[in-house]
Amino acid sequence: MKRDLRDLTHAETRAFAGELGVEPYRGDQIFRWVHGRRVDRVEAMTDLGKELRARVADAAEVRALAVDVEQVSKDGTRKLRLRTSDDRMIETVLIPDGDASAPDDDLDESESAAPAEPEHLQHALFPKRPKLTQCVSSQVGCALDCSFCATAKLGFGRQLTAGEIVDQVYRAQDIVSALGEDDPTRKAGADRVTNLVFMGMGEPLHNYKNVIRALEILTDPTGADFSRRRITVSTAGLVPGIEKLAAETATALRVNLAVSLNATTDEQRDVLMPINKKWNIARLLEAVRKFPLEKRRRVTFEYVLLDGVNDSDADAERLPKLLRGIPSKVNLIPWNPHELTDGTIPYRRPSDARVRAFQQALKARGLAVYVRRPRGDDIDAACGQLAAKAALPEKLVPLRTS
Ligand code: SAH
């Protein structure tokens, strides 16, 4: 099988040039074509010369994901179902945010380096720009079996390659840059993908090697050139993965960390997230405490709110104690419904009043806490709803199929 050029980091592309018996700078050129100018065909890499192009094309190709289905929510959220070259389905979601000042919708885990100016000045000097956050998948399905999550019901398919991870972003960029002014996604957010969150299908730290390589590729200045500050990797709590990430020395890899905590006692968390039996809350938070944070950076804790399960006053009392001493913020995610494979609906979302009360109780104890509005839940694009359904819900017509 030919090499996938999209799967190679910059250094690997230079090594690939070496394998072909040419100078490493040829690798720089190839990398720039594939990840900077984003061409899909070796033939288009015009500064390589005809003979070298033929040799590259002999050994390698650019393998792109196919956009299988595209759906748009009434709130502008856009879900893409993408097909891999071996016919696996994955999903990625684009979440626009035109009003970046709305504190409740705190998907952007990155912006915190604002200088200490009075608020009215801050606004004039640093006007908030619209955002478009892409929720990226790292695996086909997921192995972790969290009881409340739709992706878990798929089981584990396979790891995504680094090339497949970065290509999700490229497919999305292409679609976004072609949108008309009146498109709901375009109107609600930015005209390009501004932020990446590894919160789609799969557990990124369970695909550590490829996720790291994808981060290297996406942050390369001659490639897509994403700022690491605008990238967040979210984990269900794979402690060795958090420790490895903490030990990475390459600055490009110092991305933001989010942890799906979802419970305040091991008893609860063992049931909700079986991974907790391996690394319990104390072990998890010990690893998070050691995670090196730059100035003004915070760890995000996600907390799915399940009615009558983890939303009690006692939970609101325990949570701040657990997080004491960790520069952090909490994102409450009221549970988004989905069916189990047997058709039953396992949990309930707490009432809006209960969600607000829980938030207030945490705020009163000094936590920075936001409620994540369900985005795109009419197209099953909200947190925990990604399951790459083979059939589409009848009421929704695919916008574009290819
Ligand atoms: N495996 C990683 C990345 C997935 S992030 C992780 O667990 O962090 C997906 C987020 O959605 C997690 O915080 C998860 O707790 C949350 N989630 C899963 N199912 C949900 C549901 N049905 N409603 C709301 N949030 C859900």
Coordinates of C-alpha atoms and ligand atoms in Angstrom, one line a residue:
M1 CA 0.0 0.0 0.0
K2 CA 1.2 3.5 -0.8
R3 CA 2.1 5.9 1.9
D4 CA -0.5 8.5 2.9
L5 CA 1.3 11.9 2.6
R6 CA -1.4 13.4 4.8
D7 CA -0.3 11.0 7.6
L8 CA 3.3 12.2 7.8
T9 CA 4.6 14.9 10.1
H10 CA 6.9 17.5 8.7
A11 CA 10.0 15.6 10.0
E12 CA 8.6 12.3 8.5
T13 CA 8.0 14.0 5.2
R14 CA 11.6 15.1 5.1
A15 CA 12.6 11.5 5.9
F16 CA 10.4 10.3 3.1
A17 CA 12.3 12.6 0.7
G18 CA 15.4 10.9 2.0
E19 CA 14.0 7.5 1.2
L20 CA 13.4 8.6 -2.4
G21 CA 17.0 9.6 -2.5
V22 CA 16.4 13.4 -2.8
E23 CA 17.4 16.3 -0.6
P24 CA 15.3 16.8 2.6
Y25 CA 14.1 20.3 1.5
R26 CA 12.1 18.4 -1.1
G27 CA 10.2 17.0 1.9
D28 CA 9.6 20.6 3.1
Q29 CA 8.1 21.3 -0.3
I30 CA 5.9 18.3 -0.2
F31 CA 4.7 19.0 3.3
R32 CA 3.8 22.6 2.3
W33 CA 1.8 21.3 -0.7
V34 CA -0.1 18.7 1.3
H35 CA -0.7 20.7 4.5
G36 CA -0.3 24.3 3.6
R37 CA -1.7 24.7 0.1
R38 CA -3.7 21.5 0.7
V39 CA -3.5 19.9 -2.7
D40 CA -4.9 16.4 -3.1
R41 CA -2.9 15.3 -6.1
V42 CA 0.9 14.8 -6.4
E43 CA 0.6 16.0 -10.0
A44 CA -0.3 19.5 -8.7
M45 CA 3.0 19.9 -6.8
T46 CA 4.5 21.9 -9.7
D47 CA 7.8 22.9 -8.1
L48 CA 8.9 19.3 -7.7
G49 CA 9.7 18.7 -11.4
K50 CA 8.1 16.1 -13.5
E51 CA 10.5 13.2 -12.8
L52 CA 10.3 13.7 -9.0
R53 CA 6.6 14.0 -9.0
A54 CA 6.4 10.6 -10.8
R55 CA 8.6 9.0 -8.1
V56 CA 6.6 10.6 -5.3
A57 CA 3.3 9.4 -6.9
D58 CA 4.8 5.9 -7.2
A59 CA 5.4 5.7 -3.5
A60 CA 2.7 7.8 -2.0
E61 CA -0.7 9.4 -2.4
V62 CA -2.9 11.9 -0.5
R63 CA -5.8 9.9 1.0
A64 CA -8.7 12.2 1.8
L65 CA -11.9 11.4 3.7
A66 CA -15.1 11.4 1.7
V67 CA -17.9 13.7 3.0
D68 CA -20.7 11.2 3.2
V69 CA -23.4 13.3 4.8
E70 CA -23.6 16.9 5.8
Q71 CA -26.3 18.2 8.2
V72 CA -27.1 21.6 9.5
S73 CA -28.9 22.4 12.7
K74 CA -31.2 25.4 13.1
D75 CA -28.6 26.9 15.4
G76 CA -25.9 26.7 12.7
T77 CA -24.1 23.7 14.1
R78 CA -23.0 21.5 11.3
K79 CA -22.3 17.8 11.5
L80 CA -20.3 15.9 8.9
R81 CA -20.3 12.2 8.5
L82 CA -17.0 11.2 6.9
R83 CA -16.0 7.9 5.3
T84 CA -12.5 6.5 5.5
S85 CA -10.8 4.7 2.7
D86 CA -11.8 1.3 4.3
D87 CA -15.5 2.5 4.6
R88 CA -15.6 3.3 8.3
M89 CA -17.8 6.2 9.3
I90 CA -16.8 8.9 11.7
E91 CA -18.4 12.2 12.7
T92 CA -17.1 15.7 13.3
V93 CA -19.1 18.7 14.3
L94 CA -18.7 22.5 13.6
I95 CA -20.0 24.7 16.4
P96 CA -20.3 28.4 15.5
D97 CA -20.2 31.1 18.1
G98 CA -20.7 34.6 16.8
D99 CA -21.2 36.1 20.2
A100 CA -18.0 35.1 21.8
S101 CA -18.7 37.3 24.8
A102 CA -21.5 35.0 26.0
P103 CA -19.9 33.5 29.0
D104 CA -22.3 30.5 29.2
D105 CA -21.2 29.0 26.0
D106 CA -17.7 28.4 27.0
L107 CA -16.5 26.0 24.3
D108 CA -13.4 28.1 23.7
E109 CA -11.0 26.6 26.2
S110 CA -8.2 28.9 25.1
E111 CA -8.7 32.6 25.4
S112 CA -7.4 33.8 28.7
A113 CA -4.3 35.8 28.0
A114 CA -6.1 39.1 28.0
P115 CA -4.1 41.8 29.9
A116 CA -5.4 43.2 33.1
E117 CA -7.2 46.2 31.6
P118 CA -10.6 47.6 32.7
E119 CA -13.3 45.7 31.0
H120 CA -14.5 48.6 28.7
L121 CA -10.9 49.1 27.5
Q122 CA -10.3 45.4 27.0
H123 CA -13.3 45.3 24.7
A124 CA -12.1 48.2 22.6
L125 CA -8.5 46.9 22.4
F126 CA -9.4 43.2 21.9
P127 CA -12.8 43.0 20.2
K128 CA -14.2 39.5 20.4
R129 CA -14.1 37.7 17.1
P130 CA -16.6 35.2 16.0
K131 CA -15.4 31.6 16.5
L132 CA -16.0 28.3 14.8
T133 CA -15.0 25.4 17.0
Q134 CA -14.6 22.0 15.4
C135 CA -15.2 18.9 17.5
V136 CA -12.8 16.3 16.2
S137 CA -13.0 12.5 16.4
S138 CA -9.9 10.4 17.4
Q139 CA -11.2 6.8 17.0
V140 CA -13.9 4.9 15.1
G141 CA -16.3 4.2 18.0
C142 CA -14.8 4.1 21.5
A143 CA -13.6 1.4 23.9
L144 CA -14.4 3.1 27.2
D145 CA -18.1 2.2 27.6
C146 CA -19.3 5.2 29.6
S147 CA -22.9 4.4 30.4
F148 CA -24.4 7.7 29.4
C149 CA -22.7 8.2 26.0
A150 CA -24.0 7.2 22.6
T151 CA -20.6 6.6 21.0
A152 CA -19.9 4.0 23.7
K153 CA -22.7 1.9 22.2
L154 CA -20.8 1.4 19.0
G155 CA -17.9 -0.3 20.7
F156 CA -14.4 0.1 19.5
G157 CA -13.8 0.1 15.7
R158 CA -10.2 1.1 15.2
Q159 CA -7.8 3.9 15.8
L160 CA -7.8 6.8 13.4
T161 CA -4.5 7.5 11.7
A162 CA -3.0 11.0 12.2
G163 CA -3.8 11.6 8.5
E164 CA -7.5 10.9 9.1
I165 CA -7.6 13.1 12.2
V166 CA -6.1 16.1 10.4
D167 CA -8.1 15.4 7.3
Q168 CA -11.3 16.0 9.3
V169 CA -10.1 19.5 9.8
Y170 CA -9.3 19.9 6.1
R171 CA -12.7 18.6 4.9
A172 CA -14.3 21.1 7.3
Q173 CA -12.2 24.0 6.2
D174 CA -13.1 23.3 2.6
I175 CA -16.8 23.2 3.3
V176 CA -16.7 26.3 5.5
S177 CA -14.7 28.4 3.1
A178 CA -17.2 27.7 0.3
L179 CA -20.3 28.7 2.4
G180 CA -22.4 31.7 1.3
E181 CA -22.9 34.7 3.5
D182 CA -26.4 33.5 4.3
D183 CA -25.5 30.0 5.4
P184 CA -26.6 29.4 9.0
T185 CA -23.1 28.2 10.1
R186 CA -21.4 31.2 8.4
K187 CA -23.9 33.6 9.9
A188 CA -23.6 32.2 13.4
G189 CA -19.8 32.0 13.5
A190 CA -16.5 32.6 11.8
D191 CA -15.6 32.0 8.1
R192 CA -12.9 29.4 9.0
V193 CA -12.3 26.9 11.7
T194 CA -10.7 28.8 14.6
N195 CA -10.6 26.2 17.5
L196 CA -10.2 22.5 17.7
V197 CA -11.6 20.3 20.6
F198 CA -10.8 16.6 20.7
M199 CA -14.2 15.8 22.0
G200 CA -15.7 13.8 19.1
M201 CA -15.9 10.1 18.9
G202 CA -13.3 8.2 20.8
E203 CA -10.8 8.7 23.6
P204 CA -7.9 10.7 22.3
L205 CA -5.4 9.5 24.9
H206 CA -6.3 5.9 24.0
N207 CA -4.9 6.8 20.5
Y208 CA -2.0 8.7 22.0
K209 CA 0.6 8.3 19.3
N210 CA -1.6 9.3 16.4
V211 CA -3.2 12.2 18.2
I212 CA 0.2 13.6 19.1
R213 CA 1.3 13.3 15.5
A214 CA -1.9 15.0 14.3
L215 CA -1.2 17.8 16.8
E216 CA 2.3 18.2 15.3
I217 CA 0.9 18.3 11.8
L218 CA -1.9 20.8 12.6
T219 CA 0.3 23.2 14.5
D220 CA 3.1 23.2 11.9
P221 CA 3.7 26.8 10.7
T222 CA 4.1 25.6 7.1
G223 CA 0.9 23.5 7.4
A224 CA -2.5 24.5 8.8
D225 CA -0.7 26.5 11.5
F226 CA -3.2 26.1 14.3
S227 CA -2.3 27.8 17.6
R228 CA -1.9 25.2 20.3
R229 CA -3.7 27.5 22.6
R230 CA -6.8 27.0 20.4
I231 CA -6.6 23.2 20.7
T232 CA -8.1 21.2 23.6
V233 CA -7.6 17.5 24.2
S234 CA -10.3 16.0 26.3
T235 CA -9.9 12.7 28.2
A236 CA -12.2 10.4 30.2
G237 CA -9.2 10.0 32.6
L238 CA -6.5 7.8 31.1
V239 CA -3.9 8.7 33.8
P240 CA -0.8 7.3 31.9
G241 CA -1.9 9.4 28.9
I242 CA -2.2 12.5 31.0
E243 CA 1.3 11.8 32.5
K244 CA 2.8 11.2 29.0
L245 CA 1.3 14.4 27.7
A246 CA 2.6 16.3 30.7
A247 CA 6.1 15.0 30.0
E248 CA 6.1 16.0 26.3
T249 CA 8.7 18.7 25.9
A250 CA 7.8 19.9 22.4
T251 CA 6.1 23.2 22.8
A252 CA 3.7 22.6 19.9
L253 CA 2.1 19.8 22.0
R254 CA 1.3 22.0 25.0
V255 CA -2.4 22.1 24.2
N256 CA -5.2 22.7 26.6
L257 CA -6.4 19.8 28.7
A258 CA -10.0 18.9 29.5
V259 CA -11.0 16.1 31.8
S260 CA -14.5 14.5 31.8
L261 CA -15.0 14.1 35.6
N262 CA -18.8 13.6 35.6
A263 CA -19.0 12.4 39.2
T264 CA -17.9 13.3 42.7
T265 CA -17.5 9.8 44.3
D266 CA -15.8 6.7 43.1
E267 CA -19.0 4.8 43.8
Q268 CA -20.9 6.9 41.2
R269 CA -18.0 7.2 38.8
D270 CA -17.3 3.4 38.7
V271 CA -20.8 3.0 37.3
L272 CA -20.8 5.9 34.9
M273 CA -17.3 5.5 33.6
P274 CA -15.8 2.0 34.0
I275 CA -12.3 3.5 33.4
N276 CA -12.6 4.8 37.0
K277 CA -12.0 1.3 38.3
K278 CA -8.6 1.4 36.8
W279 CA -7.7 5.0 37.8
N280 CA -10.0 6.4 40.4
I281 CA -10.8 10.0 41.1
A282 CA -7.9 10.5 43.5
R283 CA -5.4 9.0 41.0
L284 CA -6.9 11.1 38.2
L285 CA -6.8 14.4 40.1
E286 CA -3.3 13.7 41.3
A287 CA -2.2 13.4 37.7
V288 CA -4.1 16.6 36.8
R289 CA -2.5 18.4 39.7
K290 CA 0.9 17.6 38.3
F291 CA 0.0 18.7 34.8
P292 CA 2.2 21.7 33.9
L293 CA 0.0 24.8 33.2
E294 CA 1.2 28.0 31.8
K295 CA 0.3 31.3 33.4
R296 CA -3.4 32.1 33.2
R297 CA -4.2 28.6 31.8
R298 CA -6.8 26.4 33.4
V299 CA -7.8 22.8 33.1
T300 CA -11.4 22.3 32.0
F301 CA -13.5 19.8 33.9
E302 CA -16.5 18.5 32.0
Y303 CA -19.4 17.3 34.1
V304 CA -22.4 15.7 32.5
L305 CA -25.5 16.4 34.5
L306 CA -27.7 13.4 35.0
D307 CA -31.0 13.9 36.8
G308 CA -31.0 12.3 40.2
V309 CA -27.6 10.7 39.6
N310 CA -24.9 13.2 40.1
D311 CA -26.7 16.5 40.5
S312 CA -27.4 16.6 44.2
D313 CA -26.6 19.2 46.7
A314 CA -24.0 16.8 48.2
D315 CA -22.3 16.6 44.7
A316 CA -22.2 20.4 44.6
E317 CA -20.5 20.4 48.0
R318 CA -18.0 17.7 47.1
L319 CA -16.9 19.0 43.7
P320 CA -15.1 22.2 44.8
K321 CA -13.3 20.2 47.5
L322 CA -12.0 17.7 44.9
L323 CA -10.8 20.5 42.6
R324 CA -9.2 22.6 45.4
G325 CA -5.9 24.0 44.3
I326 CA -6.3 23.1 40.6
P327 CA -6.6 26.2 38.3
S328 CA -9.7 25.1 36.6
K329 CA -13.1 25.8 35.2
V330 CA -16.1 23.5 35.1
N331 CA -18.3 23.0 32.1
L332 CA -21.7 21.5 33.1
I333 CA -23.2 19.6 30.2
P334 CA -26.9 18.8 30.8
W335 CA -27.3 15.2 29.5
N336 CA -28.3 15.0 25.9
P337 CA -30.7 12.2 25.2
H338 CA -30.0 9.2 22.9
E339 CA -31.4 5.7 22.7
L340 CA -29.6 2.6 23.7
T341 CA -29.3 -0.1 21.1
D342 CA -32.4 -1.8 22.7
G343 CA -34.4 1.4 22.3
T344 CA -34.5 2.5 26.0
I345 CA -33.4 5.9 27.1
P346 CA -31.2 5.4 30.1
Y347 CA -31.0 8.8 31.8
R348 CA -32.8 12.1 32.1
R349 CA -31.6 15.7 31.8
P350 CA -32.2 17.7 35.0
S351 CA -34.7 20.5 34.7
D352 CA -33.3 23.9 33.8
A353 CA -34.0 25.1 37.3
R354 CA -31.9 22.3 38.7
V355 CA -29.1 23.0 36.3
R356 CA -29.0 26.6 37.4
A357 CA -29.2 25.8 41.0
F358 CA -26.3 23.3 40.7
Q359 CA -24.3 26.0 38.8
Q360 CA -25.1 28.6 41.5
A361 CA -24.1 26.2 44.3
L362 CA -20.7 25.7 42.6
K363 CA -20.3 29.4 41.9
A364 CA -21.0 30.3 45.5
R365 CA -18.1 28.0 46.5
G366 CA -15.8 29.9 44.2
L367 CA -15.7 27.8 41.1
A368 CA -15.7 29.2 37.5
V369 CA -18.6 27.3 36.1
Y370 CA -20.4 27.4 32.8
V371 CA -23.3 25.6 31.4
R372 CA -22.8 24.2 27.9
R373 CA -25.8 24.8 25.8
P374 CA -26.8 21.8 23.8
R375 CA -25.7 22.6 20.3
G376 CA -27.1 20.9 17.2
D377 CA -29.1 18.4 19.3
D378 CA -31.8 18.4 16.5
I379 CA -29.2 16.7 14.3
D380 CA -27.7 14.5 17.1
A381 CA -24.6 16.6 17.0
A382 CA -24.5 17.5 20.7
C383 CA -22.1 16.1 23.3
G384 CA -22.4 12.3 23.6
Q385 CA -24.7 11.9 20.6
L386 CA -22.1 11.1 18.0
A387 CA -22.8 7.6 16.8
A388 CA -22.4 7.8 13.0
K389 CA -25.9 6.3 12.4
A390 CA -26.0 4.2 9.3
A391 CA -29.4 5.6 8.5
L392 CA -30.4 9.2 8.9
P393 CA -33.4 10.2 10.9
E394 CA -36.2 10.6 8.5
K395 CA -37.1 14.2 9.2
L396 CA -33.6 15.2 8.1
V397 CA -32.6 15.4 4.6
P398 CA -28.9 15.2 3.8
L399 CA -27.7 18.5 2.4
R400 CA -25.0 17.1 0.2
T401 CA -23.9 13.6 -0.5
S402 CA -20.9 12.5 -2.4
Ligands
SAH1 N1 -13.4 10.4 25.5 C1 -13.1 11.8 25.7 C2 -13.5 12.7 24.5 C3 -15.0 12.7 24.3 S1 -15.6 14.3 24.9 C4 -13.7 12.3 27.0 O1 -14.4 11.5 27.6 O2 -13.4 13.4 27.5 C5 -17.3 14.0 25.0 C6 -17.9 14.7 26.2 O3 -19.3 14.5 26.2 C7 -17.4 14.1 27.5 O4 -17.2 15.1 28.5 C8 -18.6 13.2 28.0 O5 -18.6 13.1 29.4 C9 -19.7 14.0 27.4 N2 -20.9 13.2 27.1 C10 -21.0 12.0 26.7 N3 -22.3 11.6 26.5 C11 -23.0 12.7 26.8 C12 -24.4 12.9 26.7 N4 -25.3 12.0 26.3 N5 -24.9 14.1 27.1 C13 -24.0 15.1 27.4 N6 -22.7 14.9 27.5 C14 -22.2 13.7 27.2

